[in-house]
Amino acid sequence: MLNSGLLSLGNGSTRLISAIPSKPIELKNFIKHCEQRRKFPVLYKLEFQTAVKVETHSCRHALKPVNKEKNQNPKCTPYDYNRVVLETLPDQSDSDYINASYIDSLLKPNAYIVTQGPTEFTVNEFWRMVWQENASCIVMLTKTFDFIKVMCIQYWPSPKVKSESYGYLSISVLHEEELANFHIRTIKVVFKENTEEEEERTLLQFHYTEWPCHTCPFSNAILEFRRRMRAVVSARTSQGGPIVVHCNDGGGRSGVFLAIDANLELAEEEDCFDVFGYLKMLRQSRKGMIENLDQYKFIYDTLEEYLICGITWFPVKELSQRLKQKSIKNPITKINEYQKEYQQICKQTPRFTIGDCAGGHRGDNREKNRDVLIVPPDNFRPYLTSFQGNSFTDYINAVFVDGYTKPREYIVTEWPLKHTPGDFWSLVYDYECSAVVILCVPPHGSFPPFWPEGRHSKKYGPVFTIDHISHTHYTNIKTWLLRINKKIVSLTELMAGVKAPPRTVQLFQLTCWPMGHRVPTSTNSLVELMNMVERWRQRTDYGPVVVVSPDGRGRCGVYCAANACIEQVIQHGEVDIFQAVKAVRRHRPQLIENMTEYKYCYDLVLHYVLHYLNKDIKEMKDKK
């Protein structure tokens, strides 16, 4: 009965109600607490339903006719008792309203201001509030567009615009740092009223870009986002105002972030979590906070992951020493730190069902897979868009993988079969890939060549012809510069006058990773290959990199994870291979498929740090 989600009567019901926490859960008991809820999912439901049935307060100001149009979602409006009251503008009696609420953390009153995403009608009020409340930073949890819906206007200047004015405030972006799941913008706000002297402040906006509406992001990504935000807020003691948090309507996603942040803050001070208690507090503070059961479960999962994984990053200067420590076996468990980390990653890797990967299991697509057990999930695979005839589908056995600074930076795929080279080149063309990286030299029998190695052109499928422009061979690395020509065969596209301009791509092949070997024979050559690809991408538009291995799983994960780690080393002076590997395995669990590959990621980064890092940093400084 428990697992079915139905509440039984009598003693069973009493036991269920007693399972609802009446006080914060100590950290030492929290993992067991989560395991109990996974075993009996109805406890999540019972907690959530109990917490949201709290006393509501009046929303008289939000429901005034003059203010109704200022609310994006009538289900997410501020209560009168804790709404943010703006200073009234001259000759505008109702100018004190904004859809925003003061929210307490578990340690500090009015630690946050939760608001809706600014609209064309409310953007001036948003910046007035940020200035008036001396906000310590802005946390944005939505894209400006989600599919075809405007979720929030862009309330900061685009890179080509120096500054924009909103009432008495001038806004300009001083710096923007782009990471795979979020951007960090340094924004200057200048206040000038009439002829009075200017006053300026600088604040940071943390913009999480990979959290679609009504869904949940990846736990490790949101924890990293929160870590970056807290590091800045802690350092900026001069601006001690609240943290302004918004999604599109100031409801579900904002509530999730507050629950995670407030509970982690509580854990650092008092060694406990209070998920249920804080949900009740949130619902008493603002309508619609944490909007569904999935979001409530996500909070539990994220806090549990924080406890299990702990702090996994460390400064790059400690790398050599850390690697020595990780090799030492624990006398009790008989495993070393590498093994412990990899086992933990395997436990936390998502599992996909056949339904999740329905496209690859369709009858007309099954023969396009080398292994029907390694099929991409539909949500994370690239869909081919070039029309090649009625017998072709949009499917290729490939999956997106995030980099450190860009989402979907890599496309991991298997070596094409005899009948799929046309699909491969469609992938490269459709997604404007800048480079193809091949991490093997397989025998030609079951691995037919799919690019012209000689000085000639070759046709692949009915649409694509590949021209050889040039080639260069180095020790352990071969490169070809190729031109992709596409022929329009769709009658609709021909009638519409659609053009298919040729595209150039560089193909890199590593020749020192023999078949059957788990790691290459030359680490230096692999690092040099990574550098060559990066230099080529700097000359192009930084399109995705297609990473090819015989089966689309072995080797590819090493390349993607090591690249992400190297970028983190360069940008932030940190090493976090544990989280890099977790991120790589999100969309294809078979990547980094054994302990050897996992440990090799550490060795690869160490080699880069010892032999390349200083030179690369010097080159970057010289360019600036």
Coordinates of C-alpha atoms in Angstrom, one line a residue:
M1 CA 0.0 0.0 0.0
L2 CA 2.8 2.4 0.8
N3 CA 4.5 2.1 -2.5
S4 CA 1.2 2.5 -4.4
G5 CA 0.9 6.0 -2.9
L6 CA -2.4 5.1 -1.2
L7 CA -2.8 6.0 2.5
S8 CA -4.1 3.1 4.6
L9 CA -6.4 3.7 7.5
G10 CA -5.8 2.9 11.2
N11 CA -2.4 2.3 12.6
G12 CA -0.7 2.5 9.2
S13 CA -1.9 6.0 8.7
T14 CA -0.7 7.0 12.2
R15 CA 2.8 5.5 11.4
L16 CA 2.9 7.5 8.1
I17 CA 2.0 10.8 9.9
S18 CA 4.7 10.1 12.5
A19 CA 7.2 9.7 9.7
I20 CA 6.8 13.4 8.8
P21 CA 9.7 15.2 10.4
S22 CA 8.8 17.4 13.3
K23 CA 12.2 18.9 13.6
P24 CA 15.4 19.3 11.5
I25 CA 17.2 16.1 10.5
E26 CA 20.8 15.8 11.6
L27 CA 23.2 15.3 8.8
K28 CA 24.3 11.9 10.1
N29 CA 20.7 10.6 9.7
F30 CA 19.8 12.4 6.5
I31 CA 21.0 9.7 4.0
K32 CA 19.0 7.1 5.9
H33 CA 16.0 9.5 5.9
C34 CA 16.3 9.7 2.1
E35 CA 16.6 6.0 1.7
Q36 CA 13.4 5.5 3.6
R37 CA 11.6 7.9 1.3
R38 CA 12.9 6.1 -1.8
K39 CA 11.6 2.9 -0.3
F40 CA 8.2 4.4 0.5
P41 CA 7.7 7.2 -2.1
V42 CA 4.3 8.1 -0.5
L43 CA 6.2 9.8 2.3
Y44 CA 7.4 12.5 -0.2
K45 CA 3.8 13.0 -1.3
L46 CA 2.5 13.1 2.3
E47 CA 5.2 15.7 3.3
F48 CA 4.5 17.8 0.2
Q49 CA 0.7 17.8 0.5
T50 CA 1.0 18.6 4.3
A51 CA 3.4 21.4 3.8
V52 CA 1.5 23.2 1.0
K53 CA -1.8 23.2 3.1
V54 CA -0.6 26.2 5.1
E55 CA -2.5 29.3 6.0
T56 CA -2.6 31.8 3.2
H57 CA -2.4 35.6 3.6
S58 CA -4.1 38.5 1.8
C59 CA -2.8 39.6 -1.5
R60 CA -4.8 42.8 -1.7
H61 CA -2.1 45.0 -3.4
A62 CA -1.3 42.3 -6.0
L63 CA -4.9 42.0 -7.0
K64 CA -5.6 45.7 -7.5
P65 CA -6.7 46.3 -11.1
V66 CA -3.8 48.7 -11.6
N67 CA -1.3 46.0 -10.5
K68 CA -2.8 42.9 -12.1
E69 CA -1.0 43.5 -15.4
K70 CA 2.3 43.6 -13.5
N71 CA 1.9 39.9 -12.5
Q72 CA 3.1 37.3 -15.0
N73 CA 1.3 34.5 -13.2
P74 CA -1.8 35.1 -11.0
K75 CA -0.8 32.0 -9.0
C76 CA 2.5 33.5 -7.9
T77 CA 1.8 36.9 -6.3
P78 CA 3.2 38.4 -3.1
Y79 CA 1.4 38.5 0.2
D80 CA 0.8 42.0 1.6
Y81 CA 2.6 41.4 4.8
N82 CA 6.0 40.7 3.3
R83 CA 5.9 42.2 -0.2
V84 CA 8.7 44.5 -1.3
V85 CA 7.4 48.1 -1.1
L86 CA 9.1 50.4 -3.6
E87 CA 9.6 54.1 -2.8
T88 CA 6.8 55.9 -4.5
L89 CA 7.6 57.9 -7.6
P90 CA 6.4 61.6 -7.7
D91 CA 2.9 61.9 -9.0
Q92 CA 2.4 58.1 -9.3
S93 CA 0.4 56.9 -6.3
D94 CA 0.5 53.2 -7.2
S95 CA 4.2 53.1 -8.1
D96 CA 5.2 51.2 -4.9
Y97 CA 4.2 47.8 -6.2
I98 CA 6.4 45.1 -7.6
N99 CA 5.7 41.3 -7.7
A100 CA 8.4 40.5 -5.1
S101 CA 8.5 39.1 -1.6
Y102 CA 11.0 39.1 1.2
I103 CA 11.9 35.5 2.2
D104 CA 13.8 34.4 5.3
S105 CA 16.5 31.8 5.1
L106 CA 16.8 29.2 7.9
L107 CA 19.4 31.5 9.6
K108 CA 18.7 35.1 8.5
P109 CA 15.5 37.1 8.1
N110 CA 14.9 38.7 4.7
A111 CA 17.9 36.9 3.3
Y112 CA 16.2 36.7 -0.2
I113 CA 13.9 38.7 -2.4
V114 CA 12.0 36.4 -4.7
T115 CA 10.5 38.1 -7.7
Q116 CA 9.1 37.3 -11.1
G117 CA 11.2 37.7 -14.2
P118 CA 11.0 41.4 -15.5
T119 CA 8.6 42.1 -18.3
E120 CA 8.5 45.1 -20.6
F121 CA 6.1 46.8 -18.1
T122 CA 8.1 46.0 -14.9
V123 CA 11.8 46.2 -15.9
N124 CA 12.1 49.7 -14.4
E125 CA 10.6 48.6 -11.2
F126 CA 13.0 45.6 -11.1
W127 CA 16.1 47.8 -11.3
R128 CA 14.6 50.3 -8.8
M129 CA 14.2 47.4 -6.3
V130 CA 17.7 46.1 -6.9
W131 CA 19.0 49.6 -6.2
Q132 CA 16.7 50.4 -3.3
E133 CA 17.4 47.1 -1.5
N134 CA 21.2 47.2 -2.2
A135 CA 21.0 43.6 -3.5
S136 CA 24.1 41.5 -3.0
C137 CA 23.6 39.7 -6.3
I138 CA 21.0 38.5 -8.7
V139 CA 20.2 34.8 -9.3
M140 CA 18.3 34.2 -12.5
L141 CA 17.0 30.7 -13.0
T142 CA 15.3 30.9 -16.4
K143 CA 16.1 31.5 -20.0
T144 CA 14.7 34.5 -21.6
F145 CA 13.0 32.2 -24.1
D146 CA 11.8 28.7 -23.3
F147 CA 10.8 27.0 -26.6
I148 CA 8.6 29.7 -28.1
K149 CA 7.5 31.5 -25.0
V150 CA 9.0 34.6 -23.6
M151 CA 9.8 33.8 -20.0
C152 CA 11.6 37.0 -19.1
I153 CA 12.9 39.9 -21.0
Q154 CA 16.7 40.5 -21.2
Y155 CA 17.0 43.2 -18.7
W156 CA 20.7 43.9 -19.2
P157 CA 22.5 45.2 -22.3
S158 CA 23.6 42.9 -25.1
P159 CA 27.3 42.7 -25.8
K160 CA 27.1 45.2 -28.7
V161 CA 25.3 47.8 -26.5
K162 CA 27.4 49.8 -24.1
S163 CA 24.7 50.6 -21.6
E164 CA 20.9 50.9 -21.3
S165 CA 18.8 53.2 -19.1
Y166 CA 15.9 52.2 -16.9
G167 CA 14.5 55.3 -15.3
Y168 CA 17.2 56.9 -13.2
L169 CA 19.5 53.9 -13.5
S170 CA 22.0 53.2 -16.2
I171 CA 23.0 49.5 -16.6
S172 CA 26.1 48.2 -18.3
V173 CA 27.8 44.8 -18.4
L174 CA 31.5 45.0 -17.5
H175 CA 32.4 41.3 -17.9
E176 CA 30.7 38.0 -18.7
E177 CA 31.9 34.5 -17.9
E178 CA 30.3 31.6 -19.8
L179 CA 30.1 28.2 -18.3
A180 CA 28.2 25.1 -19.5
N181 CA 25.2 25.5 -17.3
F182 CA 25.3 29.1 -16.2
H183 CA 26.7 32.6 -17.0
I184 CA 28.2 35.1 -14.5
R185 CA 27.8 38.7 -15.5
T186 CA 29.5 41.6 -13.7
I187 CA 27.0 44.5 -14.0
K188 CA 27.6 48.2 -13.2
V189 CA 24.5 50.1 -12.0
V190 CA 24.8 53.9 -12.1
F191 CA 22.2 56.1 -10.3
K192 CA 21.7 59.7 -11.5
E193 CA 18.7 61.8 -10.8
N194 CA 18.4 65.2 -12.5
T195 CA 21.7 67.0 -11.9
E196 CA 22.8 65.3 -8.7
E197 CA 26.1 63.5 -8.5
E198 CA 26.3 60.0 -9.8
E199 CA 26.5 57.0 -7.5
E200 CA 27.5 53.6 -8.9
R201 CA 27.6 50.0 -7.7
T202 CA 28.8 46.8 -9.1
L203 CA 26.9 43.5 -8.6
L204 CA 27.0 40.0 -10.1
Q205 CA 24.2 38.2 -11.9
F206 CA 24.3 34.4 -11.8
H207 CA 22.2 33.2 -14.7
Y208 CA 21.4 29.5 -14.8
T209 CA 20.6 28.7 -18.4
E210 CA 19.9 24.9 -18.4
W211 CA 16.7 24.7 -16.3
P212 CA 13.6 24.4 -18.5
C213 CA 10.3 25.3 -17.0
H214 CA 8.5 22.6 -14.9
T215 CA 11.6 20.4 -14.9
C216 CA 14.6 19.7 -12.6
P217 CA 18.2 20.3 -13.5
F218 CA 21.2 18.0 -12.7
S219 CA 22.0 18.1 -9.0
N220 CA 25.8 18.4 -9.4
A221 CA 25.3 21.4 -11.8
I222 CA 23.0 23.3 -9.4
L223 CA 25.4 22.6 -6.5
E224 CA 28.3 24.1 -8.6
F225 CA 26.1 27.1 -9.5
R226 CA 25.4 27.6 -5.8
R227 CA 29.0 27.2 -4.8
R228 CA 30.1 30.0 -7.3
M229 CA 27.3 32.3 -6.1
R230 CA 28.1 31.8 -2.4
A231 CA 31.8 32.4 -2.9
V232 CA 31.0 35.8 -4.3
V233 CA 28.4 36.8 -1.8
S234 CA 30.7 35.8 1.1
A235 CA 33.5 38.0 -0.4
R236 CA 31.3 41.0 -1.1
T237 CA 30.6 42.1 2.5
S238 CA 30.1 45.8 1.5
Q239 CA 26.8 44.9 -0.2
G240 CA 25.0 43.2 2.5
G241 CA 21.5 43.4 1.0
P242 CA 19.3 40.4 0.2
I243 CA 20.0 38.0 -2.8
V244 CA 17.4 38.7 -5.5
V245 CA 16.2 35.4 -7.0
H246 CA 13.9 35.0 -9.9
C247 CA 12.7 32.5 -12.5
N248 CA 9.9 33.4 -14.9
D249 CA 7.2 33.8 -12.3
G250 CA 9.0 33.7 -9.0
G251 CA 7.5 30.3 -8.1
G252 CA 8.7 26.7 -8.5
R253 CA 12.3 27.1 -9.6
S254 CA 13.0 30.0 -7.3
G255 CA 11.6 28.0 -4.4
V256 CA 13.8 25.0 -5.2
F257 CA 16.9 27.1 -5.3
L258 CA 16.0 28.8 -2.0
A259 CA 15.3 25.5 -0.3
I260 CA 18.7 24.1 -1.4
D261 CA 20.7 27.2 -0.6
A262 CA 19.0 27.8 2.8
N263 CA 19.4 24.1 3.9
L264 CA 23.1 24.0 2.9
E265 CA 23.6 27.2 4.8
L266 CA 21.9 25.6 7.8
A267 CA 24.1 22.5 7.5
E268 CA 27.3 24.6 7.6
E269 CA 26.2 26.2 10.8
E270 CA 24.1 23.6 12.7
D271 CA 24.8 20.2 11.0
C272 CA 21.2 19.5 10.0
F273 CA 18.7 19.9 7.2
D274 CA 15.1 21.1 7.5
V275 CA 13.5 20.4 4.1
F276 CA 10.0 19.9 5.2
G277 CA 10.0 22.8 7.7
Y278 CA 11.5 25.2 5.1
L279 CA 8.8 24.2 2.5
K280 CA 6.2 25.2 5.0
M281 CA 8.0 28.5 5.6
L282 CA 8.3 29.2 1.9
R283 CA 4.6 28.5 1.2
Q284 CA 3.7 30.9 4.1
S285 CA 5.9 33.5 2.5
R286 CA 4.8 33.4 -1.1
K287 CA 2.4 31.6 -3.3
G288 CA 3.6 28.8 -5.6
M289 CA 7.0 28.2 -4.1
I290 CA 8.1 24.7 -5.1
E291 CA 5.2 23.9 -7.4
N292 CA 5.2 20.1 -7.6
L293 CA 6.3 16.8 -6.0
D294 CA 9.2 16.3 -8.5
Q295 CA 10.8 19.5 -7.5
Y296 CA 10.4 18.6 -3.8
K297 CA 12.1 15.2 -4.4
F298 CA 14.8 17.0 -6.3
I299 CA 15.7 19.1 -3.2
Y300 CA 16.1 15.9 -1.2
D301 CA 18.2 14.3 -4.0
T302 CA 20.5 17.4 -4.3
L303 CA 21.1 17.7 -0.5
E304 CA 21.8 13.9 -0.4
E305 CA 24.3 14.2 -3.2
Y306 CA 26.0 17.1 -1.4
L307 CA 26.5 14.9 1.7
I308 CA 27.6 11.8 -0.3
C309 CA 30.0 13.5 -2.6
G310 CA 31.3 16.3 -0.4
I311 CA 33.8 18.8 -1.7
T312 CA 35.4 17.2 -4.8
W313 CA 37.4 20.1 -6.3
F314 CA 40.9 21.2 -5.1
P315 CA 43.4 23.8 -6.2
V316 CA 45.6 22.8 -9.1
K317 CA 48.8 23.3 -7.1
E318 CA 47.7 20.3 -4.9
L319 CA 47.3 18.0 -7.9
S320 CA 50.5 15.9 -7.6
Q321 CA 50.1 15.5 -3.8
R322 CA 46.4 14.5 -4.2
L323 CA 47.2 11.9 -6.8
K324 CA 49.6 10.3 -4.4
Q325 CA 47.0 10.2 -1.6
K326 CA 44.4 8.8 -3.9
S327 CA 46.6 5.8 -4.7
I328 CA 46.8 4.7 -1.1
K329 CA 44.5 1.8 -0.2
N330 CA 42.2 2.1 2.8
P331 CA 43.3 -0.7 5.2
I332 CA 39.7 -1.4 6.1
T333 CA 37.9 -1.3 2.8
K334 CA 40.9 -2.4 0.7
I335 CA 40.2 0.1 -2.0
N336 CA 41.9 3.4 -2.8
E337 CA 40.3 6.8 -3.4
Y338 CA 40.1 6.4 -7.2
Q339 CA 38.1 3.2 -6.8
K340 CA 35.8 4.8 -4.1
E341 CA 35.1 7.8 -6.4
Y342 CA 34.4 5.7 -9.4
Q343 CA 32.1 3.4 -7.5
Q344 CA 30.2 6.5 -6.3
I345 CA 29.9 7.8 -9.8
C346 CA 28.5 4.5 -11.1
K347 CA 25.9 4.6 -8.3
Q348 CA 24.8 8.1 -9.2
T349 CA 24.8 7.7 -13.0
P350 CA 21.3 8.0 -14.4
R351 CA 19.7 5.0 -16.0
F352 CA 17.7 5.3 -19.2
T353 CA 14.8 3.0 -20.2
I354 CA 13.9 1.7 -23.6
G355 CA 11.2 4.3 -23.7
D356 CA 13.7 7.1 -23.0
C357 CA 15.7 5.8 -26.1
A358 CA 12.7 5.1 -28.3
G359 CA 14.1 6.6 -31.4
G360 CA 17.1 4.3 -31.6
H361 CA 14.9 1.2 -31.0
R362 CA 12.5 2.0 -33.9
G363 CA 12.5 -0.7 -36.6
D364 CA 13.9 1.6 -39.2
N365 CA 16.7 2.8 -36.9
R366 CA 17.8 -0.4 -35.2
E367 CA 20.3 -1.3 -38.0
K368 CA 22.0 2.1 -37.5
N369 CA 23.4 1.0 -34.1
R370 CA 26.5 -1.1 -33.7
D371 CA 25.1 -2.2 -30.3
V372 CA 21.4 -2.0 -29.5
L373 CA 22.4 -1.7 -25.8
I374 CA 24.1 1.6 -26.5
V375 CA 21.4 3.9 -27.8
P376 CA 21.1 7.6 -27.2
P377 CA 18.2 9.0 -25.1
D378 CA 15.8 11.0 -27.3
N379 CA 16.1 14.1 -25.1
F380 CA 19.9 14.3 -25.6
R381 CA 20.5 13.1 -29.1
P382 CA 21.1 15.3 -32.2
Y383 CA 18.2 15.1 -34.7
L384 CA 19.4 15.1 -38.4
T385 CA 17.7 17.8 -40.4
S386 CA 19.1 17.4 -43.9
F387 CA 16.7 15.7 -46.2
Q388 CA 18.4 12.7 -48.0
G389 CA 15.3 10.9 -49.4
N390 CA 12.2 9.2 -48.0
S391 CA 14.1 6.2 -46.8
F392 CA 16.3 8.3 -44.4
T393 CA 15.3 9.2 -40.9
D394 CA 16.4 11.9 -38.4
Y395 CA 18.3 9.3 -36.4
I396 CA 22.0 8.8 -35.8
N397 CA 23.6 7.0 -32.8
A398 CA 25.1 10.1 -31.2
V399 CA 24.6 12.0 -28.0
F400 CA 25.4 15.6 -26.8
V401 CA 28.0 16.0 -24.1
D402 CA 28.5 19.2 -22.2
G403 CA 31.9 20.9 -22.0
Y404 CA 33.1 23.1 -19.1
T405 CA 32.2 26.4 -20.7
K406 CA 29.6 25.4 -23.3
P407 CA 26.6 23.1 -23.2
R408 CA 26.5 20.5 -25.9
E409 CA 30.1 21.2 -26.8
Y410 CA 30.8 17.6 -27.9
I411 CA 28.8 15.1 -30.0
V412 CA 29.9 11.6 -29.2
T413 CA 29.2 9.0 -31.8
E414 CA 30.4 5.6 -33.1
W415 CA 32.4 4.8 -36.2
P416 CA 29.8 4.8 -39.0
L417 CA 28.5 1.6 -40.5
K418 CA 28.7 0.8 -44.2
H419 CA 25.2 2.4 -44.7
T420 CA 25.5 5.4 -42.4
P421 CA 28.4 7.7 -43.6
G422 CA 25.7 9.9 -45.1
D423 CA 24.1 10.3 -41.7
F424 CA 27.5 11.1 -40.2
W425 CA 28.2 13.9 -42.6
S426 CA 24.6 15.1 -42.2
L427 CA 25.4 15.4 -38.4
V428 CA 28.5 17.4 -39.0
Y429 CA 26.8 19.7 -41.5
D430 CA 23.5 20.2 -39.7
Y431 CA 25.2 21.1 -36.4
E432 CA 27.9 23.2 -38.0
C433 CA 30.6 21.2 -36.3
S434 CA 34.1 22.7 -36.4
A435 CA 36.1 19.6 -35.9
V436 CA 35.9 15.8 -36.0
V437 CA 38.2 13.9 -33.5
I438 CA 38.8 10.2 -34.2
L439 CA 40.4 8.3 -31.4
C440 CA 41.3 5.1 -33.1
V441 CA 42.6 3.4 -36.3
P442 CA 40.3 0.4 -36.6
P443 CA 40.6 -2.4 -39.2
H444 CA 38.8 -1.6 -42.5
G445 CA 36.6 -4.7 -42.5
S446 CA 33.8 -3.7 -40.2
F447 CA 35.0 -0.1 -39.9
P448 CA 34.8 1.3 -43.5
P449 CA 36.6 4.7 -44.1
F450 CA 34.1 7.6 -44.1
W451 CA 36.3 10.4 -45.4
P452 CA 38.5 10.7 -48.5
E453 CA 42.1 10.1 -47.3
G454 CA 43.6 10.8 -50.7
R455 CA 43.6 14.0 -52.8
H456 CA 40.1 13.5 -54.3
S457 CA 36.4 14.0 -53.6
K458 CA 34.0 11.3 -52.5
K459 CA 30.3 11.1 -52.3
Y460 CA 28.6 9.7 -49.1
G461 CA 24.9 9.0 -49.5
P462 CA 22.7 10.9 -52.0
V463 CA 23.4 14.4 -50.7
F464 CA 26.9 14.9 -49.3
T465 CA 30.2 15.1 -51.2
I466 CA 33.4 15.6 -49.3
D467 CA 36.3 17.4 -50.9
H468 CA 39.9 16.9 -49.8
I469 CA 41.5 20.3 -49.3
S470 CA 44.7 19.4 -47.6
H471 CA 46.3 17.0 -45.1
T472 CA 49.1 17.1 -42.6
H473 CA 50.6 14.2 -40.7
Y474 CA 52.5 14.5 -37.4
T475 CA 53.8 11.9 -35.0
N476 CA 50.8 10.0 -33.8
I477 CA 48.4 12.5 -35.2
K478 CA 46.9 12.9 -38.7
T479 CA 44.8 15.8 -39.9
W480 CA 42.7 16.5 -42.9
L481 CA 41.0 19.7 -44.0
L482 CA 37.8 18.8 -45.7
R483 CA 35.0 20.7 -47.5
I484 CA 31.4 19.4 -47.1
N485 CA 29.2 20.0 -50.1
K486 CA 25.4 19.4 -49.8
K487 CA 23.0 18.9 -52.6
I488 CA 19.5 20.1 -52.2
V489 CA 17.1 17.2 -53.1
S490 CA 14.0 18.2 -51.3
L491 CA 11.4 19.6 -53.7
T492 CA 10.1 21.9 -51.0
E493 CA 13.5 23.3 -50.3
L494 CA 14.2 23.7 -54.0
M495 CA 11.0 25.7 -54.6
A496 CA 11.7 27.8 -51.5
G497 CA 15.2 28.7 -52.9
V498 CA 17.0 27.2 -49.9
K499 CA 20.8 27.4 -50.3
A500 CA 23.3 24.9 -48.9
P501 CA 26.6 26.6 -48.7
P502 CA 29.7 24.4 -48.4
R503 CA 31.2 24.0 -45.0
T504 CA 34.8 23.4 -43.9
V505 CA 35.7 21.0 -41.1
Q506 CA 39.1 19.8 -39.8
L507 CA 39.4 16.1 -39.1
F508 CA 42.0 14.9 -36.5
Q509 CA 42.9 11.3 -36.0
L510 CA 45.0 9.9 -33.1
T511 CA 47.0 7.0 -34.3
C512 CA 48.6 5.9 -31.0
W513 CA 45.6 4.3 -29.4
P514 CA 45.6 0.7 -30.6
M515 CA 42.4 -1.4 -30.7
G516 CA 42.0 -3.3 -27.5
H517 CA 44.1 -0.8 -25.4
R518 CA 42.3 1.1 -22.7
V519 CA 44.6 4.0 -22.8
P520 CA 46.8 5.5 -25.6
T521 CA 50.5 4.6 -25.8
S522 CA 51.4 8.4 -25.8
T523 CA 49.7 10.7 -23.3
N524 CA 51.6 13.6 -24.7
S525 CA 50.2 13.0 -28.2
L526 CA 46.6 13.0 -26.9
V527 CA 47.2 16.3 -25.0
E528 CA 48.8 17.7 -28.1
L529 CA 45.8 16.6 -30.2
M530 CA 43.5 18.5 -27.7
N531 CA 45.6 21.6 -28.1
M532 CA 45.5 21.4 -31.9
V533 CA 41.7 21.0 -31.9
E534 CA 41.4 24.1 -29.5
R535 CA 43.7 26.2 -31.7
W536 CA 41.6 25.2 -34.8
R537 CA 38.4 26.1 -33.0
Q538 CA 39.7 29.5 -32.1
R539 CA 40.1 30.2 -35.8
T540 CA 36.5 29.1 -36.5
D541 CA 33.2 29.8 -34.8
Y542 CA 33.6 27.3 -32.0
G543 CA 31.1 24.8 -33.3
P544 CA 30.6 21.5 -31.6
V545 CA 33.3 18.8 -31.8
V546 CA 32.3 15.3 -33.0
V547 CA 34.2 12.7 -31.0
V548 CA 34.4 9.3 -32.7
S549 CA 35.5 5.9 -31.3
P550 CA 34.8 2.4 -32.5
D551 CA 31.7 1.9 -30.3
G552 CA 30.9 5.5 -29.3
R553 CA 31.6 4.9 -25.6
G554 CA 35.2 3.9 -24.9
R555 CA 37.8 6.6 -25.3
C556 CA 35.3 9.4 -26.0
G557 CA 34.5 10.0 -22.3
V558 CA 38.2 10.4 -21.6
Y559 CA 38.6 13.0 -24.3
C560 CA 35.5 15.0 -23.2
A561 CA 36.1 14.8 -19.4
A562 CA 39.8 15.6 -19.7
N563 CA 39.1 18.6 -21.9
A564 CA 36.5 19.9 -19.4
C565 CA 39.0 19.5 -16.6
I566 CA 41.7 21.3 -18.5
E567 CA 39.4 24.2 -19.1
Q568 CA 38.6 24.4 -15.4
V569 CA 42.3 24.4 -14.6
I570 CA 42.9 27.3 -17.0
Q571 CA 39.9 29.4 -16.0
H572 CA 39.7 28.8 -12.3
G573 CA 42.9 27.1 -11.2
E574 CA 40.8 24.1 -9.9
V575 CA 40.7 20.4 -10.6
D576 CA 37.5 18.4 -10.3
I577 CA 37.7 15.2 -12.3
F578 CA 35.0 13.6 -10.2
Q579 CA 32.3 16.1 -11.3
A580 CA 33.7 16.3 -14.9
V581 CA 33.2 12.5 -15.3
K582 CA 29.7 12.7 -13.7
A583 CA 28.8 15.4 -16.2
V584 CA 30.1 13.4 -19.1
R585 CA 28.0 10.4 -18.1
R586 CA 24.7 12.2 -17.8
H587 CA 23.6 11.5 -21.3
R588 CA 25.5 8.3 -22.0
P589 CA 26.1 6.2 -18.9
Q590 CA 28.7 4.0 -20.7
L591 CA 31.2 6.8 -21.1
I592 CA 34.3 6.3 -18.8
E593 CA 33.4 2.7 -18.7
N594 CA 36.1 1.4 -16.4
M595 CA 38.4 2.3 -13.6
T596 CA 41.4 2.5 -16.0
E597 CA 39.8 5.3 -18.0
Y598 CA 38.8 7.1 -14.8
K599 CA 42.3 7.1 -13.4
Y600 CA 43.7 8.0 -16.7
C601 CA 41.7 11.2 -16.7
Y602 CA 43.8 12.3 -13.6
D603 CA 47.0 11.3 -15.3
L604 CA 46.1 13.2 -18.4
V605 CA 45.3 16.4 -16.5
L606 CA 48.6 16.0 -14.5
H607 CA 50.5 15.7 -17.7
Y608 CA 48.9 18.8 -19.0
V609 CA 49.6 20.8 -15.9
L610 CA 53.3 19.8 -15.8
H611 CA 54.1 20.3 -19.5
Y612 CA 51.5 22.7 -21.0
L613 CA 49.8 24.8 -18.5
N614 CA 52.3 27.6 -18.0
K615 CA 52.9 27.9 -21.8
D616 CA 49.1 28.1 -22.5
I617 CA 48.5 30.7 -19.9
K618 CA 51.4 32.8 -21.2
E619 CA 49.9 32.6 -24.8
M620 CA 46.6 33.7 -23.5
K621 CA 48.1 36.7 -21.7
D622 CA 50.1 37.6 -24.8
K623 CA 46.9 37.6 -26.9
K624 CA 45.2 40.0 -24.4

